[in-house]
């Protein structure tokens, strides 16, 4: 076994970070962790950009799909919220625009995509179910992306259905969420039932075996001391719910 000490700041990062109205962004993203998506003006967290570029290349959709909005600063989110309030009113804005510091666009892990067809709506881009958009949806799971605000989950996510907003959560998580029909809030709640002290979630996805558990931060400074098998590849992601998810490749 080996031990790993994670600080509060370490737990404020990772592809399973939950950011919503009840869980504001814990820490702004360092600029060096962002990169332009395919050289565009849209910034994303580095791994998210790389994996999404691979997905775009695999399905050849670079000319058909347009990145509308990726990483946003707090100032940009404030400005979008204020201008939507002025232009669209309060009811529309509450449904479709997250409050400043409660938008997962501020994590760099989310992107709004539009079908390349004029006119392109900045707040509600068109991303139909069929054609190239359908192919994107079909392939995205195996690249670790989810549709973050599905229809029917509005009461849980607090955001109206947004078929254009995609979020990187990584593998095997995107596949498990799809399997159970979970949105991110439901998935993190589900994982909290597999604590470090066990039993852990054991699952096979795409012919690979995974062991997953949730480690709560117990120390007064919010840090976590993890005990991990010394030989297995692993990944740790903060959740912004006072803990982290540990994924072991078995
Ligand atoms: Zn969005």
PDB file of C-alpha atoms and ligand atoms in Angstrom:
ATOM      1  CA  UNK A   1       0.000   0.000   0.000  1.00  0.00           C
ATOM      2  CA  UNK A   2       1.037   3.597  -0.474  1.00  0.00           C
ATOM      3  CA  UNK A   3      -0.343   6.758   1.084  1.00  0.00           C
ATOM      4  CA  UNK A   4      -1.206  10.006  -0.635  1.00  0.00           C
ATOM      5  CA  UNK A   5      -1.925  13.305   1.099  1.00  0.00           C
ATOM      6  CA  UNK A   6      -4.363  15.582  -0.732  1.00  0.00           C
ATOM      7  CA  UNK A   7      -4.779  19.182   0.379  1.00  0.00           C
ATOM      8  CA  UNK A   8      -8.021  21.152   0.275  1.00  0.00           C
ATOM      9  CA  UNK A   9      -6.751  22.773  -2.926  1.00  0.00           C
ATOM     10  CA  UNK A  10      -6.132  19.342  -4.534  1.00  0.00           C
ATOM     11  CA  UNK A  11      -9.770  18.479  -3.766  1.00  0.00           C
ATOM     12  CA  UNK A  12     -10.908  21.589  -5.619  1.00  0.00           C
ATOM     13  CA  UNK A  13      -9.835  20.021  -8.922  1.00  0.00           C
ATOM     14  CA  UNK A  14     -10.812  17.072 -11.094  1.00  0.00           C
ATOM     15  CA  UNK A  15     -13.252  15.953 -13.754  1.00  0.00           C
ATOM     16  CA  UNK A  16     -15.998  15.059 -11.236  1.00  0.00           C
ATOM     17  CA  UNK A  17     -16.197  18.521  -9.687  1.00  0.00           C
ATOM     18  CA  UNK A  18     -19.821  19.436  -8.991  1.00  0.00           C
ATOM     19  CA  UNK A  19     -20.666  23.099  -9.580  1.00  0.00           C
ATOM     20  CA  UNK A  20     -24.285  24.210  -9.267  1.00  0.00           C
ATOM     21  CA  UNK A  21     -26.420  26.670  -7.299  1.00  0.00           C
ATOM     22  CA  UNK A  22     -25.858  24.716  -4.073  1.00  0.00           C
ATOM     23  CA  UNK A  23     -22.169  24.034  -4.772  1.00  0.00           C
ATOM     24  CA  UNK A  24     -20.418  27.203  -5.965  1.00  0.00           C
ATOM     25  CA  UNK A  25     -17.017  27.013  -7.621  1.00  0.00           C
ATOM     26  CA  UNK A  26     -14.516  26.380  -4.793  1.00  0.00           C
ATOM     27  CA  UNK A  27     -11.471  27.949  -6.497  1.00  0.00           C
ATOM     28  CA  UNK A  28     -10.878  29.650  -9.828  1.00  0.00           C
ATOM     29  CA  UNK A  29      -8.923  27.714 -12.458  1.00  0.00           C
ATOM     30  CA  UNK A  30      -5.254  28.639 -12.886  1.00  0.00           C
ATOM     31  CA  UNK A  31      -4.679  30.086 -16.404  1.00  0.00           C
ATOM     32  CA  UNK A  32      -1.902  27.557 -17.132  1.00  0.00           C
ATOM     33  CA  UNK A  33      -4.470  24.740 -16.822  1.00  0.00           C
ATOM     34  CA  UNK A  34      -6.458  26.138 -19.781  1.00  0.00           C
ATOM     35  CA  UNK A  35      -5.809  25.838 -23.495  1.00  0.00           C
ATOM     36  CA  UNK A  36      -7.618  26.981 -26.679  1.00  0.00           C
ATOM     37  CA  UNK A  37      -9.887  24.290 -28.165  1.00  0.00           C
ATOM     38  CA  UNK A  38      -8.515  23.570 -31.666  1.00  0.00           C
ATOM     39  CA  UNK A  39      -6.792  26.954 -31.618  1.00  0.00           C
ATOM     40  CA  UNK A  40     -10.141  28.783 -31.346  1.00  0.00           C
ATOM     41  CA  UNK A  41     -11.019  31.585 -28.946  1.00  0.00           C
ATOM     42  CA  UNK A  42     -12.786  29.008 -26.744  1.00  0.00           C
ATOM     43  CA  UNK A  43     -10.677  27.922 -23.773  1.00  0.00           C
ATOM     44  CA  UNK A  44     -11.022  24.574 -22.016  1.00  0.00           C
ATOM     45  CA  UNK A  45      -9.184  22.719 -19.263  1.00  0.00           C
ATOM     46  CA  UNK A  46      -6.239  20.975 -20.967  1.00  0.00           C
ATOM     47  CA  UNK A  47      -7.388  17.362 -20.750  1.00  0.00           C
ATOM     48  CA  UNK A  48     -10.973  18.278 -21.686  1.00  0.00           C
ATOM     49  CA  UNK A  49      -9.689  20.104 -24.792  1.00  0.00           C
ATOM     50  CA  UNK A  50      -7.422  17.220 -25.823  1.00  0.00           C
ATOM     51  CA  UNK A  51     -10.102  14.523 -25.439  1.00  0.00           C
ATOM     52  CA  UNK A  52     -12.738  16.641 -27.218  1.00  0.00           C
ATOM     53  CA  UNK A  53     -10.306  17.321 -30.083  1.00  0.00           C
ATOM     54  CA  UNK A  54      -9.756  13.553 -30.373  1.00  0.00           C
ATOM     55  CA  UNK A  55     -13.532  13.005 -30.480  1.00  0.00           C
ATOM     56  CA  UNK A  56     -13.998  15.726 -33.145  1.00  0.00           C
ATOM     57  CA  UNK A  57     -11.211  14.173 -35.228  1.00  0.00           C
ATOM     58  CA  UNK A  58     -12.627  10.645 -34.837  1.00  0.00           C
ATOM     59  CA  UNK A  59     -16.066  11.610 -36.181  1.00  0.00           C
ATOM     60  CA  UNK A  60     -14.858  14.327 -38.571  1.00  0.00           C
ATOM     61  CA  UNK A  61     -17.243  16.998 -37.281  1.00  0.00           C
ATOM     62  CA  UNK A  62     -14.850  19.969 -37.217  1.00  0.00           C
ATOM     63  CA  UNK A  63     -16.710  21.860 -39.955  1.00  0.00           C
ATOM     64  CA  UNK A  64     -20.192  20.892 -38.759  1.00  0.00           C
ATOM     65  CA  UNK A  65     -20.032  21.726 -35.053  1.00  0.00           C
ATOM     66  CA  UNK A  66     -19.090  25.112 -33.633  1.00  0.00           C
ATOM     67  CA  UNK A  67     -17.739  25.684 -30.106  1.00  0.00           C
ATOM     68  CA  UNK A  68     -19.963  28.478 -28.786  1.00  0.00           C
ATOM     69  CA  UNK A  69     -18.793  28.834 -25.200  1.00  0.00           C
ATOM     70  CA  UNK A  70     -16.192  27.044 -23.059  1.00  0.00           C
ATOM     71  CA  UNK A  71     -14.308  28.368 -20.043  1.00  0.00           C
ATOM     72  CA  UNK A  72     -15.672  31.606 -18.591  1.00  0.00           C
ATOM     73  CA  UNK A  73     -14.158  33.864 -15.950  1.00  0.00           C
ATOM     74  CA  UNK A  74     -16.297  35.083 -13.055  1.00  0.00           C
ATOM     75  CA  UNK A  75     -16.459  38.502 -14.738  1.00  0.00           C
ATOM     76  CA  UNK A  76     -17.712  36.937 -17.989  1.00  0.00           C
ATOM     77  CA  UNK A  77     -20.374  34.881 -16.178  1.00  0.00           C
ATOM     78  CA  UNK A  78     -21.536  38.026 -14.344  1.00  0.00           C
ATOM     79  CA  UNK A  79     -21.756  39.887 -17.636  1.00  0.00           C
ATOM     80  CA  UNK A  80     -23.694  37.056 -19.375  1.00  0.00           C
ATOM     81  CA  UNK A  81     -26.134  36.856 -16.433  1.00  0.00           C
ATOM     82  CA  UNK A  82     -26.675  40.620 -16.373  1.00  0.00           C
ATOM     83  CA  UNK A  83     -27.165  40.962 -20.129  1.00  0.00           C
ATOM     84  CA  UNK A  84     -29.560  37.982 -20.232  1.00  0.00           C
ATOM     85  CA  UNK A  85     -31.572  39.560 -17.397  1.00  0.00           C
ATOM     86  CA  UNK A  86     -31.797  42.797 -19.373  1.00  0.00           C
ATOM     87  CA  UNK A  87     -32.594  41.140 -22.723  1.00  0.00           C
ATOM     88  CA  UNK A  88     -34.592  38.043 -21.773  1.00  0.00           C
ATOM     89  CA  UNK A  89     -36.009  38.778 -18.313  1.00  0.00           C
ATOM     90  CA  UNK A  90     -35.778  36.967 -15.011  1.00  0.00           C
ATOM     91  CA  UNK A  91     -37.730  33.760 -15.750  1.00  0.00           C
ATOM     92  CA  UNK A  92     -35.683  32.869 -18.856  1.00  0.00           C
ATOM     93  CA  UNK A  93     -32.383  33.784 -17.207  1.00  0.00           C
ATOM     94  CA  UNK A  94     -33.035  31.652 -14.099  1.00  0.00           C
ATOM     95  CA  UNK A  95     -33.841  28.675 -16.343  1.00  0.00           C
ATOM     96  CA  UNK A  96     -30.890  28.864 -18.699  1.00  0.00           C
ATOM     97  CA  UNK A  97     -28.096  30.941 -17.143  1.00  0.00           C
ATOM     98  CA  UNK A  98     -26.294  29.872 -13.981  1.00  0.00           C
ATOM     99  CA  UNK A  99     -25.572  32.449 -11.302  1.00  0.00           C
ATOM    100  CA  UNK A 100     -22.011  33.799 -11.203  1.00  0.00           C
ATOM    101  CA  UNK A 101     -19.701  31.245  -9.464  1.00  0.00           C
ATOM    102  CA  UNK A 102     -22.385  28.562  -9.906  1.00  0.00           C
ATOM    103  CA  UNK A 103     -21.659  27.925 -13.600  1.00  0.00           C
ATOM    104  CA  UNK A 104     -19.639  24.890 -14.540  1.00  0.00           C
ATOM    105  CA  UNK A 105     -18.319  26.896 -17.500  1.00  0.00           C
ATOM    106  CA  UNK A 106     -16.010  28.427 -14.876  1.00  0.00           C
ATOM    107  CA  UNK A 107     -14.365  24.978 -14.390  1.00  0.00           C
ATOM    108  CA  UNK A 108     -13.186  24.691 -18.021  1.00  0.00           C
ATOM    109  CA  UNK A 109     -14.775  21.201 -18.090  1.00  0.00           C
ATOM    110  CA  UNK A 110     -17.911  22.250 -20.019  1.00  0.00           C
ATOM    111  CA  UNK A 111     -18.639  23.402 -23.535  1.00  0.00           C
ATOM    112  CA  UNK A 112     -21.688  24.592 -25.461  1.00  0.00           C
ATOM    113  CA  UNK A 113     -21.716  23.319 -29.046  1.00  0.00           C
ATOM    114  CA  UNK A 114     -23.854  24.423 -31.980  1.00  0.00           C
ATOM    115  CA  UNK A 115     -24.666  22.908 -35.307  1.00  0.00           C
ATOM    116  CA  UNK A 116     -22.920  25.146 -37.864  1.00  0.00           C
ATOM    117  CA  UNK A 117     -26.062  26.754 -39.272  1.00  0.00           C
ATOM    118  CA  UNK A 118     -26.918  30.449 -39.122  1.00  0.00           C
ATOM    119  CA  UNK A 119     -28.162  32.087 -36.993  1.00  0.00           C
ATOM    120  CA  UNK A 120     -26.280  30.733 -33.952  1.00  0.00           C
ATOM    121  CA  UNK A 121     -27.974  31.509 -30.642  1.00  0.00           C
ATOM    122  CA  UNK A 122     -25.332  32.224 -27.973  1.00  0.00           C
ATOM    123  CA  UNK A 123     -27.470  31.164 -24.988  1.00  0.00           C
ATOM    124  CA  UNK A 124     -29.534  28.370 -26.567  1.00  0.00           C
ATOM    125  CA  UNK A 125     -27.564  27.010 -29.547  1.00  0.00           C
ATOM    126  CA  UNK A 126     -29.207  24.468 -31.827  1.00  0.00           C
ATOM    127  CA  UNK A 127     -27.891  20.923 -31.280  1.00  0.00           C
ATOM    128  CA  UNK A 128     -30.472  18.476 -32.697  1.00  0.00           C
ATOM    129  CA  UNK A 129     -30.757  14.762 -31.927  1.00  0.00           C
ATOM    130  CA  UNK A 130     -30.092  13.555 -35.482  1.00  0.00           C
ATOM    131  CA  UNK A 131     -27.313  13.759 -38.081  1.00  0.00           C
ATOM    132  CA  UNK A 132     -23.815  14.737 -36.976  1.00  0.00           C
ATOM    133  CA  UNK A 133     -25.165  15.884 -33.585  1.00  0.00           C
ATOM    134  CA  UNK A 134     -26.662  12.420 -33.070  1.00  0.00           C
ATOM    135  CA  UNK A 135     -23.334  10.818 -33.967  1.00  0.00           C
ATOM    136  CA  UNK A 136     -21.559  13.112 -31.497  1.00  0.00           C
ATOM    137  CA  UNK A 137     -23.974  12.055 -28.718  1.00  0.00           C
ATOM    138  CA  UNK A 138     -23.481   8.390 -29.584  1.00  0.00           C
ATOM    139  CA  UNK A 139     -19.669   8.558 -29.446  1.00  0.00           C
ATOM    140  CA  UNK A 140     -19.163  11.079 -26.637  1.00  0.00           C
ATOM    141  CA  UNK A 141     -19.714   8.606 -23.782  1.00  0.00           C
ATOM    142  CA  UNK A 142     -16.674   6.511 -24.718  1.00  0.00           C
ATOM    143  CA  UNK A 143     -14.629   9.740 -24.656  1.00  0.00           C
ATOM    144  CA  UNK A 144     -15.906  10.647 -21.174  1.00  0.00           C
ATOM    145  CA  UNK A 145     -18.453  13.348 -22.060  1.00  0.00           C
ATOM    146  CA  UNK A 146     -22.061  13.637 -20.861  1.00  0.00           C
ATOM    147  CA  UNK A 147     -25.061  15.800 -21.697  1.00  0.00           C
ATOM    148  CA  UNK A 148     -25.068  17.674 -18.403  1.00  0.00           C
ATOM    149  CA  UNK A 149     -28.641  19.020 -18.212  1.00  0.00           C
ATOM    150  CA  UNK A 150     -30.956  16.342 -19.613  1.00  0.00           C
ATOM    151  CA  UNK A 151     -34.687  16.649 -19.929  1.00  0.00           C
ATOM    152  CA  UNK A 152     -36.471  15.242 -16.882  1.00  0.00           C
ATOM    153  CA  UNK A 153     -33.683  16.131 -14.424  1.00  0.00           C
ATOM    154  CA  UNK A 154     -34.488  19.845 -14.106  1.00  0.00           C
ATOM    155  CA  UNK A 155     -35.553  19.512 -10.448  1.00  0.00           C
ATOM    156  CA  UNK A 156     -32.183  17.962  -9.569  1.00  0.00           C
ATOM    157  CA  UNK A 157     -29.804  20.031 -11.714  1.00  0.00           C
ATOM    158  CA  UNK A 158     -31.712  23.294 -11.220  1.00  0.00           C
ATOM    159  CA  UNK A 159     -31.186  24.086 -14.926  1.00  0.00           C
ATOM    160  CA  UNK A 160     -33.644  23.638 -17.813  1.00  0.00           C
ATOM    161  CA  UNK A 161     -32.834  20.943 -20.385  1.00  0.00           C
ATOM    162  CA  UNK A 162     -29.798  22.080 -22.416  1.00  0.00           C
ATOM    163  CA  UNK A 163     -29.139  19.637 -25.272  1.00  0.00           C
ATOM    164  CA  UNK A 164     -26.123  21.753 -26.365  1.00  0.00           C
ATOM    165  CA  UNK A 165     -24.157  21.742 -23.077  1.00  0.00           C
ATOM    166  CA  UNK A 166     -21.582  18.952 -22.688  1.00  0.00           C
ATOM    167  CA  UNK A 167     -19.396  18.178 -19.727  1.00  0.00           C
ATOM    168  CA  UNK A 168     -16.218  16.138 -19.410  1.00  0.00           C
ATOM    169  CA  UNK A 169     -16.359  13.678 -16.487  1.00  0.00           C
ATOM    170  CA  UNK A 170     -13.947  11.082 -17.891  1.00  0.00           C
ATOM    171  CA  UNK A 171     -14.111   7.310 -18.044  1.00  0.00           C
ATOM    172  CA  UNK A 172     -15.495   5.094 -16.651  1.00  0.00           C
ATOM    173  CA  UNK A 173     -17.801   7.703 -15.086  1.00  0.00           C
ATOM    174  CA  UNK A 174     -19.598   8.853 -18.260  1.00  0.00           C
ATOM    175  CA  UNK A 175     -20.392   5.215 -19.108  1.00  0.00           C
ATOM    176  CA  UNK A 176     -21.695   4.395 -15.602  1.00  0.00           C
ATOM    177  CA  UNK A 177     -23.872   7.512 -15.597  1.00  0.00           C
ATOM    178  CA  UNK A 178     -25.308   6.502 -18.973  1.00  0.00           C
ATOM    179  CA  UNK A 179     -25.899   2.950 -17.760  1.00  0.00           C
ATOM    180  CA  UNK A 180     -27.996   4.125 -14.802  1.00  0.00           C
ATOM    181  CA  UNK A 181     -29.444   7.277 -16.392  1.00  0.00           C
ATOM    182  CA  UNK A 182     -27.830   9.441 -13.684  1.00  0.00           C
ATOM    183  CA  UNK A 183     -27.133  13.159 -13.925  1.00  0.00           C
ATOM    184  CA  UNK A 184     -23.958  14.306 -12.132  1.00  0.00           C
ATOM    185  CA  UNK A 185     -25.773  15.168  -8.877  1.00  0.00           C
ATOM    186  CA  UNK A 186     -27.330  11.677  -8.769  1.00  0.00           C
ATOM    187  CA  UNK A 187     -24.066   9.962  -9.675  1.00  0.00           C
ATOM    188  CA  UNK A 188     -22.079  11.623  -6.879  1.00  0.00           C
ATOM    189  CA  UNK A 189     -24.849  10.762  -4.421  1.00  0.00           C
ATOM    190  CA  UNK A 190     -24.698   7.137  -5.653  1.00  0.00           C
ATOM    191  CA  UNK A 191     -20.898   7.007  -5.235  1.00  0.00           C
ATOM    192  CA  UNK A 192     -21.179   8.348  -1.675  1.00  0.00           C
ATOM    193  CA  UNK A 193     -22.724   4.946  -0.820  1.00  0.00           C
ATOM    194  CA  UNK A 194     -19.364   3.317  -1.626  1.00  0.00           C
ATOM    195  CA  UNK A 195     -17.133   4.774   1.124  1.00  0.00           C
ATOM    196  CA  UNK A 196     -13.375   4.191   1.463  1.00  0.00           C
ATOM    197  CA  UNK A 197     -13.962   1.712   4.298  1.00  0.00           C
ATOM    198  CA  UNK A 198     -15.956  -0.364   1.783  1.00  0.00           C
ATOM    199  CA  UNK A 199     -17.483  -2.160   0.071  1.00  0.00           C
ATOM    200  CA  UNK A 200     -16.296  -0.352  -3.086  1.00  0.00           C
ATOM    201  CA  UNK A 201     -18.086  -0.160  -6.430  1.00  0.00           C
ATOM    202  CA  UNK A 202     -16.649  -2.803  -8.747  1.00  0.00           C
ATOM    203  CA  UNK A 203     -17.661  -2.543 -12.384  1.00  0.00           C
ATOM    204  CA  UNK A 204     -16.495  -3.601 -15.849  1.00  0.00           C
ATOM    205  CA  UNK A 205     -16.796  -0.963 -18.577  1.00  0.00           C
ATOM    206  CA  UNK A 206     -15.571  -1.466 -22.155  1.00  0.00           C
ATOM    207  CA  UNK A 207     -13.800  -4.684 -21.066  1.00  0.00           C
ATOM    208  CA  UNK A 208     -11.848  -2.921 -18.315  1.00  0.00           C
ATOM    209  CA  UNK A 209     -12.411  -3.534 -14.598  1.00  0.00           C
ATOM    210  CA  UNK A 210     -12.686  -0.596 -12.226  1.00  0.00           C
ATOM    211  CA  UNK A 211     -12.926  -0.176  -8.481  1.00  0.00           C
ATOM    212  CA  UNK A 212     -14.396   3.133  -7.305  1.00  0.00           C
ATOM    213  CA  UNK A 213     -14.951   4.633  -3.863  1.00  0.00           C
ATOM    214  CA  UNK A 214     -15.741   7.936  -2.194  1.00  0.00           C
ATOM    215  CA  UNK A 215     -13.339   9.342   0.390  1.00  0.00           C
ATOM    216  CA  UNK A 216     -14.766  11.980   2.688  1.00  0.00           C
ATOM    217  CA  UNK A 217     -12.478  14.767   3.904  1.00  0.00           C
ATOM    218  CA  UNK A 218     -12.317  14.258   7.679  1.00  0.00           C
ATOM    219  CA  UNK A 219      -9.385  16.413   8.782  1.00  0.00           C
ATOM    220  CA  UNK A 220     -10.158  19.886  10.157  1.00  0.00           C
ATOM    221  CA  UNK A 221      -8.066  21.497   7.391  1.00  0.00           C
ATOM    222  CA  UNK A 222     -10.131  19.658   4.737  1.00  0.00           C
ATOM    223  CA  UNK A 223      -7.239  17.452   3.646  1.00  0.00           C
ATOM    224  CA  UNK A 224      -7.449  13.714   2.894  1.00  0.00           C
ATOM    225  CA  UNK A 225      -4.948  10.933   3.547  1.00  0.00           C
ATOM    226  CA  UNK A 226      -5.530   8.125   1.045  1.00  0.00           C
ATOM    227  CA  UNK A 227      -4.307   4.546   1.278  1.00  0.00           C
ATOM    228  CA  UNK A 228      -3.977   2.986  -2.161  1.00  0.00           C
ATOM    229  CA  UNK A 229      -2.671  -0.311  -3.562  1.00  0.00           C
ATOM    230  CA  UNK A 230       0.879   0.421  -4.716  1.00  0.00           C
ATOM    231  CA  UNK A 231       0.655  -1.352  -8.071  1.00  0.00           C
ATOM    232  CA  UNK A 232      -2.666  -0.213  -9.578  1.00  0.00           C
ATOM    233  CA  UNK A 233      -3.093   2.848 -11.818  1.00  0.00           C
ATOM    234  CA  UNK A 234      -5.487   5.288 -10.161  1.00  0.00           C
ATOM    235  CA  UNK A 235      -7.155   8.652 -10.559  1.00  0.00           C
ATOM    236  CA  UNK A 236      -8.462  10.983  -7.866  1.00  0.00           C
ATOM    237  CA  UNK A 237     -10.995  13.748  -8.452  1.00  0.00           C
ATOM    238  CA  UNK A 238     -12.362  16.265  -5.997  1.00  0.00           C
ATOM    239  CA  UNK A 239     -16.154  16.525  -6.014  1.00  0.00           C
ATOM    240  CA  UNK A 240     -16.828  19.866  -4.301  1.00  0.00           C
ATOM    241  CA  UNK A 241     -18.995  17.868  -1.864  1.00  0.00           C
ATOM    242  CA  UNK A 242     -16.349  17.674   0.855  1.00  0.00           C
ATOM    243  CA  UNK A 243     -14.468  14.680  -0.466  1.00  0.00           C
ATOM    244  CA  UNK A 244     -13.066  12.944  -3.506  1.00  0.00           C
ATOM    245  CA  UNK A 245     -13.720   9.984  -5.779  1.00  0.00           C
ATOM    246  CA  UNK A 246     -10.924   7.450  -6.217  1.00  0.00           C
ATOM    247  CA  UNK A 247     -10.927   5.289  -9.357  1.00  0.00           C
ATOM    248  CA  UNK A 248      -8.630   2.268  -9.588  1.00  0.00           C
ATOM    249  CA  UNK A 249      -7.923   0.420 -12.845  1.00  0.00           C
ATOM    250  CA  UNK A 250      -7.881  -3.264 -11.847  1.00  0.00           C
TER     251      UNK A 250
HETATM  252 ZN1  LIG B   1     -23.371  25.778 -21.208  1.00  0.00          ZN
END
